[in-house]
Short mmCIF file of C-alpha atoms in Angstrom, two decimals:
data_model
loop_
_atom_site.label_atom_id
_atom_site.label_comp_id
_atom_site.label_asym_id
_atom_site.label_seq_id
_atom_site.Cartn_x
_atom_site.Cartn_y
_atom_site.Cartn_z
CA LEU A 1 0.00 0.00 0.00
CA ARG A 2 1.14 3.51 -0.76
CA SER A 3 2.01 5.68 2.21
CA TRP A 4 -0.34 8.66 2.35
CA SER A 5 -0.93 11.66 4.57
CA PRO A 6 -3.17 14.73 4.35
CA GLY A 7 -0.15 16.97 4.87
CA GLN A 8 1.68 15.47 1.92
CA THR A 9 -1.40 15.83 -0.27
CA ARG A 10 -1.80 19.51 0.68
CA HIS A 11 1.86 20.19 -0.12
CA ILE A 12 1.59 18.55 -3.55
CA ASN A 13 -1.65 20.43 -4.24
CA ALA A 14 -0.03 23.75 -3.28
CA SER A 15 2.99 23.07 -5.52
CA ARG A 16 0.81 22.17 -8.51
CA ARG A 17 -1.39 25.22 -7.87
CA ALA A 18 1.64 27.53 -7.92
CA CYS A 19 2.88 26.04 -11.19
CA LEU A 20 -0.54 26.29 -12.85
CA VAL A 21 -1.08 29.88 -11.73
CA ALA A 22 2.37 30.76 -13.10
CA ARG A 23 1.45 29.06 -16.37
CA PHE A 24 -1.73 31.14 -16.60
CA GLY A 25 0.41 34.26 -16.17
CA PHE A 26 2.85 33.15 -18.88
CA ILE A 27 0.05 32.50 -21.36
CA TYR A 28 -1.31 35.97 -20.65
CA ALA A 29 2.07 37.65 -21.00
CA GLN A 30 3.51 35.76 -23.97
CA GLU A 31 1.16 33.41 -25.83
CA ARG A 32 -1.74 35.86 -25.78
CA PHE A 33 0.60 38.48 -27.26
CA ASP A 34 1.73 36.02 -29.95
CA ALA A 35 -1.91 35.32 -30.81
CA GLU A 36 -2.60 39.06 -31.00
CA THR A 37 0.29 39.51 -33.41
CA LEU A 38 -0.97 36.63 -35.57
CA LEU A 39 -4.53 37.96 -35.69
CA ARG A 40 -3.39 41.48 -36.55
CA THR A 41 -2.14 40.11 -39.89
CA TYR A 42 -5.78 39.34 -40.73
CA ILE A 43 -7.77 41.90 -38.71
CA SER A 44 -6.98 45.60 -38.38
CA ASP A 45 -9.52 46.24 -35.61
CA MET A 46 -7.64 45.77 -32.32
CA GLU A 47 -10.86 45.59 -30.31
CA MET A 48 -12.08 42.65 -32.38
CA VAL A 49 -8.69 40.93 -32.01
CA GLN A 50 -8.83 41.26 -28.22
CA ARG A 51 -12.47 40.15 -28.08
CA ILE A 52 -11.60 37.03 -30.07
CA ILE A 53 -8.74 36.07 -27.76
CA TYR A 54 -10.81 36.71 -24.63
CA THR A 55 -13.61 34.54 -26.02
CA ALA A 56 -11.11 31.79 -26.83
CA ALA A 57 -9.87 31.84 -23.22
CA VAL A 58 -13.34 31.72 -21.66
CA GLU A 59 -14.60 29.03 -24.05
CA SER A 60 -11.45 26.95 -23.47
CA PHE A 61 -12.11 26.88 -19.73
CA HIS A 62 -15.75 25.96 -20.32
CA ALA A 63 -14.89 23.11 -22.70
CA ALA A 64 -12.15 21.76 -20.42
CA LYS A 65 -14.42 21.83 -17.37
CA MET A 66 -17.10 19.87 -19.23
CA ALA A 67 -14.52 17.33 -20.40
CA TYR A 68 -13.16 17.02 -16.86
CA TRP A 69 -16.63 16.41 -15.44
CA LYS A 70 -17.29 13.61 -17.94
CA PHE A 71 -13.84 12.08 -17.41
CA LYS A 72 -14.28 12.18 -13.62
CA ILE A 73 -17.59 10.31 -13.84
CA HIS A 74 -15.95 7.64 -15.99
CA VAL A 75 -13.00 7.24 -13.60
CA ARG A 76 -15.26 7.07 -10.54
CA GLU A 77 -17.33 4.30 -12.14
CA MET A 78 -14.15 2.43 -13.02
CA LEU A 79 -12.53 2.71 -9.57
CA CYS A 80 -15.58 2.18 -7.35
CA LEU A 81 -15.57 -1.55 -8.18
CA SER A 82 -12.05 -2.12 -6.82
CA HIS A 83 -11.28 0.77 -4.46
CA SER A 84 -10.26 -0.26 -0.93
CA GLY A 85 -8.35 2.75 0.48
CA PRO A 86 -6.45 4.02 2.35
CA GLU A 87 -7.69 7.35 0.91
CA SER A 88 -11.30 8.08 0.01
CA LEU A 89 -12.74 7.14 -3.37
CA GLU A 90 -12.87 10.82 -4.34
CA ASP A 91 -9.16 11.22 -3.53
CA ALA A 92 -8.38 8.09 -5.52
CA VAL A 93 -10.33 9.45 -8.49
CA LEU A 94 -8.44 12.73 -8.28
CA ASP A 95 -5.09 10.95 -8.03
CA TYR A 96 -5.92 8.86 -11.09
CA ILE A 97 -6.87 11.91 -13.16
CA VAL A 98 -3.72 13.79 -12.14
CA CYS A 99 -1.56 10.81 -13.14
CA HIS A 100 -3.44 10.16 -16.40
CA LYS A 101 -4.05 13.64 -17.78
CA ASP A 102 -2.75 12.35 -21.12
CA GLN A 103 -6.09 10.54 -21.49
CA TYR A 104 -7.84 13.90 -21.80
CA ASP A 105 -8.96 14.34 -25.42
CA VAL A 106 -7.83 17.94 -25.75
CA HIS A 107 -8.37 17.95 -29.52
CA ALA A 108 -12.08 17.33 -29.00
CA SER A 109 -12.16 20.33 -26.65
CA VAL A 110 -10.36 22.48 -29.22
CA LYS A 111 -13.00 21.58 -31.80
CA GLU A 112 -15.74 22.41 -29.31
CA VAL A 113 -14.17 25.80 -28.56
CA ILE A 114 -13.89 26.66 -32.26
CA ARG A 115 -17.50 25.57 -32.81
CA SER A 116 -18.66 27.84 -29.98
CA MET A 117 -16.61 30.76 -31.29
CA ASN A 118 -18.09 30.34 -34.77
CA ILE A 119 -21.60 30.96 -33.44
CA ASN A 120 -20.67 33.79 -31.05
CA PRO A 121 -22.35 36.98 -32.35
CA LYS A 122 -19.79 39.33 -30.74
CA ILE A 123 -16.80 38.11 -32.74
CA SER A 124 -16.12 37.51 -36.42
CA PHE A 125 -13.30 36.64 -38.79
CA PRO A 126 -12.71 37.61 -42.40
CA PRO A 127 -14.28 34.88 -44.57
CA GLU A 128 -10.95 33.68 -45.98
CA ILE A 129 -9.65 32.46 -42.60
CA ASP A 130 -10.92 30.47 -39.62
CA PHE A 131 -10.60 30.42 -35.84
CA ILE A 132 -8.50 27.29 -36.28
CA VAL A 133 -5.48 29.63 -36.58
CA LEU A 134 -5.76 29.94 -32.77
CA SER A 135 -5.61 26.17 -32.19
CA THR A 136 -2.23 26.32 -30.41
CA LEU A 137 -3.42 28.92 -27.89
CA ILE A 138 -6.74 27.15 -27.38
CA GLN A 139 -5.03 23.80 -26.80
CA GLU A 140 -2.69 25.33 -24.20
CA LEU A 141 -5.62 26.94 -22.40
CA CYS A 142 -7.70 23.75 -22.45
CA CYS A 143 -4.85 21.69 -20.99
CA LEU A 144 -4.25 24.31 -18.32
CA ALA A 145 -7.94 24.58 -17.44
CA PHE A 146 -8.28 20.79 -17.24
CA SER A 147 -5.33 20.57 -14.85
CA MET A 148 -6.76 23.40 -12.75
CA GLN A 149 -9.88 21.29 -12.15
CA THR A 150 -7.74 18.71 -10.34
CA LEU A 151 -6.79 21.21 -7.63
CA VAL A 152 -8.60 21.40 -4.29
CA PRO A 153 -10.34 23.79 -4.62
CA PRO A 154 -10.32 24.04 -8.43
CA LEU A 155 -9.45 27.27 -10.24
CA ASP A 156 -11.66 28.95 -12.82
CA VAL A 157 -11.97 32.16 -14.80
CA ALA A 158 -14.39 34.86 -13.70
CA PHE A 159 -17.56 35.59 -15.63
CA GLY A 160 -17.50 39.00 -17.30
CA ILE A 161 -20.03 40.97 -19.32
CA ASP A 162 -19.71 44.11 -21.43
CA GLY A 163 -20.95 47.14 -19.56
CA GLU A 164 -20.25 45.80 -16.07
CA LEU A 165 -19.00 48.22 -13.43
CA PHE A 166 -15.19 48.32 -13.38
CA ASN A 167 -13.86 46.48 -10.32
CA GLU A 168 -10.22 47.22 -9.48
CA THR A 169 -9.94 44.06 -7.36
CA LYS A 170 -10.89 42.01 -10.43
CA TYR A 171 -9.30 43.81 -13.38
CA TYR A 172 -6.50 45.99 -14.62
CA ARG A 173 -7.34 48.67 -17.20
CA SER A 174 -5.60 48.44 -20.58
CA ALA A 175 -3.33 51.33 -21.47
CA ASP A 176 -5.78 52.60 -24.12
CA SER A 177 -8.64 52.80 -21.59
CA ASP A 178 -10.40 55.94 -20.47
CA PHE A 179 -9.25 55.88 -16.86
CA THR A 180 -12.16 58.08 -15.78
CA ALA A 181 -14.77 55.69 -17.21
CA ALA A 182 -16.71 53.62 -14.68
CA PHE A 183 -17.83 50.80 -16.98
CA VAL A 184 -16.13 48.00 -18.91
CA ALA A 185 -16.40 48.38 -22.68
CA TYR A 186 -14.94 44.93 -23.37
CA HIS A 187 -12.64 42.31 -21.86
CA VAL A 188 -9.07 41.55 -22.91
CA TRP A 189 -8.27 38.68 -20.51
CA PRO A 190 -10.29 36.93 -17.78
CA ALA A 191 -9.51 37.07 -14.07
CA LEU A 192 -8.54 33.81 -12.35
CA ILE A 193 -10.60 32.90 -9.30
CA GLU A 194 -10.50 30.42 -6.45
CA ASN A 195 -13.69 29.87 -4.44
CA GLY A 196 -15.06 33.07 -5.94
CA VAL A 197 -12.02 35.13 -4.88
CA VAL A 198 -9.79 36.76 -7.52
CA ILE A 199 -6.22 35.49 -7.30
CA VAL A 200 -4.99 36.88 -10.65
CA LYS A 201 -6.53 40.03 -12.10
CA GLY A 202 -7.86 40.11 -15.64
CA GLU A 203 -7.61 42.98 -18.10
CA VAL A 204 -10.35 45.17 -19.53
CA VAL A 205 -10.84 48.29 -21.61
CA THR A 206 -12.99 51.02 -20.05
CA LYS A 207 -14.61 53.71 -22.18
CA ARG A 208 -17.31 56.31 -21.80
#
């Protein structure tokens, strides 16, 4: 039997959480910028470019969470027939998913994200190209979001809507914002939350 202790589990969870939060920050700082640069070769409207990337991020988290939920049900059904401890069945399920993340069909999630983006009325692409050009970014976000569901508690992105009141505990303003405006015109990047509390601020543009 494997030796196990709650303290060891908490330490491992905290280490994975730190790595995943850092990864979220890197995607925001570098891979989001790379995606912006790519899209600007097709789209001159910077607002549309940023709306597209924000939508890709939110939809990636949604698709990954749905995939995780389905995968977790499958693993629980598989393990409940043979599980005998020492940890709880739920802990065993979580351990299995963490160790077998390669079984996550991320390509199916990428397709689901692109499908959702294609029917989103707030974003559009020139007819000669497709949202598939963002597949690399979407795949990275889906893998990250899936791994974040294995944390206790899981991490998620905050829900945001155009026209919401600007909240400085939740967002940074983009440099091209009207810093006297009280409302969000559109979102550039989602905030990361844990149990409803913002742990990494998102980015928005505020305008009058």
